[in-house]
């Protein structure tokens, strides 16, 4: 058997062993430790392993981790720590194997982090049952909103505004305005997303100033651009469309970023807008596209499975 084949077998063995151990213990740290131990004892028999062998073992374990990742969820930092502990106890041969594994795990850990972003989108649901006893600190809410403000908007005009309704008495009143939706009261807070129909006039100077400062445009281009931006907001219809569109992008970010903080959300259009505006003192030059309830999921209530989603074949085409 050629060297190349032997290494492939070694990798396969490490991968399969990892999966078996993980299947038994459902514990990634334990499974990794067992795999490293078993492989070094059985295959290397105290021989200083070659770089290629270390690579094969590492890749095998990493492949095993990848395949079982869905069951594990979460990141892999804790595994790296376990392996570092192992390293200090190990023999020199084992140390090489372990450092190889650590390198491999760091690589997949990076990939895991990127995949986490997809998880936030896939796991987001409109949660009906919030835990009425858990508060989300104001600082976390502010952080979520500041991160969400990185959302894109036409000419970077950022036409969104928010009022966070958090106090008990205000939530009770808001629940009434939302036709009695219980989640309004149970959620820790409700983010009233507001589309500012005057965003062009109110924000354009600050936006252009930043563009000049950063060298996006030259000072002498500022005025013409000012005219161009404002002309896009001339008709009431365009104004409305732009302000609502950008605010909705911001709102989507809020729901995804909330997942990062372990929070749940529920967007709502079921409210009496005229009453809401009176209640919160929102002017005629503002529209409320939605309210987002935010909080922790109730620990005992179960959510129904996600309802039907149309697929690309049904809603799209590539031309
Ligand atoms: C703009 C908007 C307004 C919504 N308004 C309400 C509402 O007032 N009450 C409610 O129970 N659900 C409301 N929903 C939630 C939708 O019913 C829910 O998103 C949809 O059924 C898909 O379920 P999922 O979010 O769990 O995937 C709203 C959703 C959006 C995007």
XYZ file of C-alpha atoms and ligand atoms in Angstrom:
350
model
C 0.000 0.000 0.000
C 1.386 3.418 -0.961
C 2.058 6.111 1.644
C -0.713 8.255 0.222
C -3.294 5.504 0.600
C -2.165 4.792 4.186
C -2.672 8.432 5.098
C -6.101 8.495 3.531
C -7.040 5.402 5.545
C -5.752 7.013 8.710
C -7.852 10.083 8.100
C -10.898 7.972 7.368
C -10.321 5.997 10.534
C -10.037 9.163 12.629
C -13.230 10.519 11.103
C -15.195 7.327 11.621
C -13.890 6.899 15.160
C -14.841 10.446 16.017
C -18.358 9.858 14.742
C -18.721 6.640 16.707
C -17.474 8.239 19.922
C -19.633 11.291 19.370
C -22.645 9.114 18.620
C -22.180 7.397 21.977
C -21.431 10.343 24.201
C -22.956 13.263 22.236
C -20.050 15.115 23.756
C -17.664 16.663 21.298
C -14.837 17.166 23.798
C -14.977 13.588 24.970
C -15.202 12.244 21.430
C -12.192 14.248 20.290
C -10.111 13.134 23.255
C -11.048 9.504 22.708
C -10.280 9.717 19.007
C -6.839 11.199 19.543
C -6.053 8.612 22.207
C -7.291 5.653 20.231
C -5.570 6.669 17.033
C -2.229 7.361 18.647
C -2.287 4.147 20.659
C -3.499 1.944 17.861
C -1.927 3.385 14.788
C 1.183 5.250 15.783
C 2.337 2.997 18.624
C 4.653 5.608 20.136
C 6.270 6.415 16.823
C 6.806 10.089 16.161
C 4.107 10.709 13.556
C 4.984 12.385 10.301
C 3.476 15.740 9.404
C 1.364 14.020 6.773
C -0.006 11.579 9.335
C -0.871 14.376 11.732
C -2.591 16.154 8.895
C -4.597 13.070 7.984
C -5.694 12.469 11.572
C -6.573 16.117 11.982
C -8.562 16.151 8.797
C -10.336 12.970 9.796
C -11.427 14.392 13.110
C -12.376 17.668 11.504
C -14.478 15.813 8.923
C -16.160 13.883 11.695
C -16.889 17.115 13.513
C -18.270 18.667 10.348
C -20.591 15.744 9.725
C -21.963 15.791 13.247
C -21.987 19.572 13.524
C -25.733 19.875 13.120
C -26.353 17.761 16.188
C -23.748 19.639 18.187
C -24.675 23.207 17.337
C -22.558 25.990 18.787
C -18.943 26.722 18.256
C -15.806 24.760 18.801
C -13.753 26.928 21.115
C -14.312 24.584 24.043
C -12.807 21.748 22.051
C -9.727 23.761 21.319
C -9.348 24.286 25.052
C -9.682 20.583 25.785
C -7.068 19.791 23.210
C -4.746 22.380 24.670
C -5.137 20.719 28.079
C -4.433 17.402 26.452
C -1.309 18.773 24.823
C 0.267 19.634 28.124
C -0.208 16.081 29.363
C 0.776 14.326 26.210
C 3.937 12.675 25.010
C 5.896 14.375 22.272
C 4.323 12.170 19.603
C 0.868 12.838 20.860
C 1.630 16.524 21.135
C 2.239 16.691 17.425
C -1.013 14.965 16.725
C -2.848 17.228 19.097
C -1.378 20.427 17.698
C -2.359 19.234 14.246
C -5.878 18.644 15.467
C -5.963 22.092 17.057
C -4.929 23.694 13.779
C -7.646 21.794 11.967
C -10.261 22.678 14.530
C -9.333 26.336 14.390
C -9.942 26.226 10.668
C -13.390 24.693 11.018
C -14.148 26.961 13.922
C -13.724 29.881 11.547
C -16.098 28.224 9.092
C -18.550 27.542 11.945
C -18.630 31.218 12.826
C -19.656 32.078 9.298
C -22.336 29.405 9.343
C -23.677 30.827 12.591
C -24.977 33.772 10.588
C -27.120 31.418 8.523
C -28.388 29.785 11.689
C -29.719 33.125 12.912
C -31.752 33.476 9.734
C -32.919 29.884 9.758
C -33.837 29.843 13.433
C -35.687 33.156 13.545
C -39.381 32.674 14.168
C -42.226 34.958 15.082
C -42.486 33.984 18.722
C -45.934 34.158 20.229
C -44.931 33.135 23.729
C -42.459 35.358 25.522
C -41.266 34.838 29.064
C -43.030 37.658 30.951
C -40.534 37.384 33.806
C -37.337 38.035 31.890
C -36.126 41.522 31.193
C -33.800 42.464 28.352
C -31.457 45.170 29.657
C -31.712 48.541 27.905
C -28.036 48.300 26.989
C -28.628 45.105 24.984
C -31.580 46.660 23.180
C -29.488 49.706 22.324
C -26.683 47.482 21.068
C -29.082 45.525 18.849
C -30.440 48.771 17.425
C -26.997 50.272 16.846
C -25.831 47.154 15.011
C -29.059 47.078 12.979
C -28.435 50.681 11.950
C -25.691 49.264 9.732
C -28.547 48.248 7.403
C -28.301 49.694 3.904
C -30.529 52.570 2.799
C -30.946 54.617 -0.376
C -28.224 57.305 -0.389
C -27.502 56.199 3.157
C -30.362 58.417 4.359
C -31.321 56.027 7.178
C -34.980 57.034 7.358
C -35.749 54.865 10.392
C -36.490 55.921 13.931
C -37.594 53.847 16.914
C -39.484 54.211 20.143
C -38.912 51.337 22.544
C -41.977 50.675 24.683
C -40.753 48.904 27.790
C -42.514 50.108 30.939
C -45.349 47.956 32.277
C -48.076 50.578 32.023
C -47.069 51.670 28.519
C -46.987 48.033 27.354
C -50.523 47.541 28.683
C -51.747 50.514 26.697
C -49.828 49.366 23.618
C -51.441 45.933 23.883
C -54.841 47.596 23.565
C -53.664 49.492 20.486
C -52.426 46.174 19.059
C -55.932 44.699 19.319
C -55.136 42.802 22.501
C -52.087 40.845 21.244
C -50.812 39.259 24.458
C -47.206 39.087 23.252
C -47.002 42.887 23.488
C -47.369 42.649 27.250
C -45.309 39.478 27.737
C -42.337 40.607 25.650
C -39.677 42.536 27.505
C -40.036 45.429 25.064
C -41.711 46.499 21.837
C -39.710 48.335 19.230
C -41.947 50.711 17.310
C -40.238 51.082 13.924
C -40.920 54.484 12.399
C -40.315 55.539 8.792
C -39.418 59.220 8.605
C -40.979 60.746 5.481
C -38.727 63.799 5.891
C -35.499 61.816 6.112
C -34.113 63.323 2.916
C -34.420 66.910 4.150
C -33.443 66.054 7.717
C -30.474 63.754 7.023
C -29.014 64.777 3.683
C -26.572 67.371 5.035
C -25.051 65.010 7.575
C -24.770 62.250 4.987
C -23.072 64.471 2.413
C -20.736 65.882 5.049
C -19.564 62.382 5.826
C -19.054 61.643 2.124
C -16.929 64.757 1.695
C -14.932 63.952 4.857
C -14.271 60.415 3.658
C -13.415 61.477 0.131
C -16.395 59.744 -1.551
C -17.179 63.047 -3.276
C -15.425 66.397 -3.756
C -16.696 69.527 -2.033
C -17.751 71.023 -5.374
C -19.955 67.977 -6.105
C -21.942 68.338 -2.908
C -24.592 70.762 -4.156
C -25.512 68.840 -7.298
C -25.806 65.656 -5.305
C -27.967 67.407 -2.732
C -30.389 68.380 -5.549
C -30.319 64.859 -6.980
C -31.130 63.229 -3.639
C -33.922 65.649 -2.802
C -35.506 65.324 -6.235
C -35.863 61.570 -5.640
C -38.000 62.362 -2.595
C -40.270 64.910 -4.281
C -43.491 62.999 -4.716
C -45.336 61.826 -1.585
C -45.589 58.354 -3.099
C -41.794 58.013 -3.632
C -41.088 59.456 -0.203
C -43.350 56.907 1.405
C -41.951 54.006 -0.581
C -38.320 54.873 0.149
C -38.835 55.525 3.842
C -40.812 52.328 4.398
C -38.482 50.174 2.284
C -35.339 51.225 4.147
C -37.014 51.012 7.548
C -38.123 47.467 6.766
C -34.515 46.496 5.986
C -33.513 47.944 9.340
C -36.337 45.997 11.023
C -35.153 42.730 9.477
C -31.680 43.354 10.863
C -33.175 43.894 14.332
C -34.813 40.461 14.193
C -31.619 38.717 13.085
C -29.281 40.561 15.456
C -31.659 39.771 18.328
C -31.014 36.064 17.680
C -27.299 36.655 18.223
C -28.142 37.838 21.731
C -30.315 34.757 22.327
C -33.491 36.789 22.022
C -36.703 36.205 20.113
C -38.862 38.646 18.214
C -42.287 39.031 16.668
C -43.035 41.616 13.976
C -46.553 43.068 14.085
C -48.703 45.036 11.694
C -51.827 44.462 13.736
C -52.254 47.852 15.444
C -54.329 50.995 15.105
C -51.828 53.410 13.634
C -53.783 56.580 14.387
C -54.147 55.610 18.056
C -50.491 54.560 18.221
C -49.332 57.892 16.844
C -51.440 59.781 19.346
C -50.189 57.581 22.192
C -46.504 58.060 21.374
C -46.665 61.547 19.888
C -45.565 60.441 16.433
C -46.130 63.194 13.841
C -48.057 63.075 10.551
C -44.756 63.052 8.669
C -43.977 59.598 10.048
C -45.371 56.129 9.249
C -45.143 53.018 11.420
C -44.402 49.993 9.184
C -44.299 47.564 12.096
C -43.772 46.989 15.791
C -41.288 44.330 16.878
C -41.908 42.568 20.179
C -38.604 41.405 21.668
C -37.742 39.215 24.640
C -36.898 35.725 25.798
C -38.871 32.698 24.689
C -41.205 31.221 27.292
C -39.390 28.117 28.600
C -42.469 25.891 28.715
C -44.496 26.809 25.664
C -43.944 25.147 22.341
C -44.011 26.870 19.023
C -45.832 25.313 16.074
C -43.603 24.190 13.208
C -42.745 26.799 10.623
C -45.498 27.202 8.043
C -45.066 26.594 4.305
C -42.430 28.592 2.494
C -42.547 29.050 -1.269
C -39.371 27.890 -2.965
C -37.292 29.593 -5.602
C -39.030 27.540 -8.305
C -42.292 29.140 -7.206
C -41.231 32.717 -6.549
C -38.256 33.273 -8.786
C -36.529 32.881 -12.076
C -33.056 33.484 -13.407
C -33.005 35.222 -16.755
C -44.611 43.132 8.725
C -45.163 41.966 9.477
C -46.288 42.112 10.262
C -46.799 41.045 11.016
N -47.862 41.259 11.840
C -48.270 40.304 12.699
C -49.253 40.570 13.689
O -49.759 41.683 13.849
N -49.635 39.564 14.498
C -49.097 38.315 14.401
O -49.485 37.426 15.162
N -48.133 38.038 13.488
C -47.697 39.006 12.643
N -46.662 38.754 11.745
C -45.969 37.464 11.794
C -46.227 36.603 10.575
O -47.487 35.993 10.679
C -45.117 35.545 10.500
O -43.909 36.212 10.247
C -45.349 34.515 9.419
O -46.498 33.780 9.688
C -44.161 33.572 9.257
O -43.835 32.931 10.458
P -42.343 32.983 11.038
O -42.015 34.457 11.202
O -42.398 32.269 12.364
O -41.441 32.318 10.065
C -46.165 39.784 10.949
C -45.055 39.642 10.129
C -44.534 40.713 9.410
C -43.295 40.530 8.588
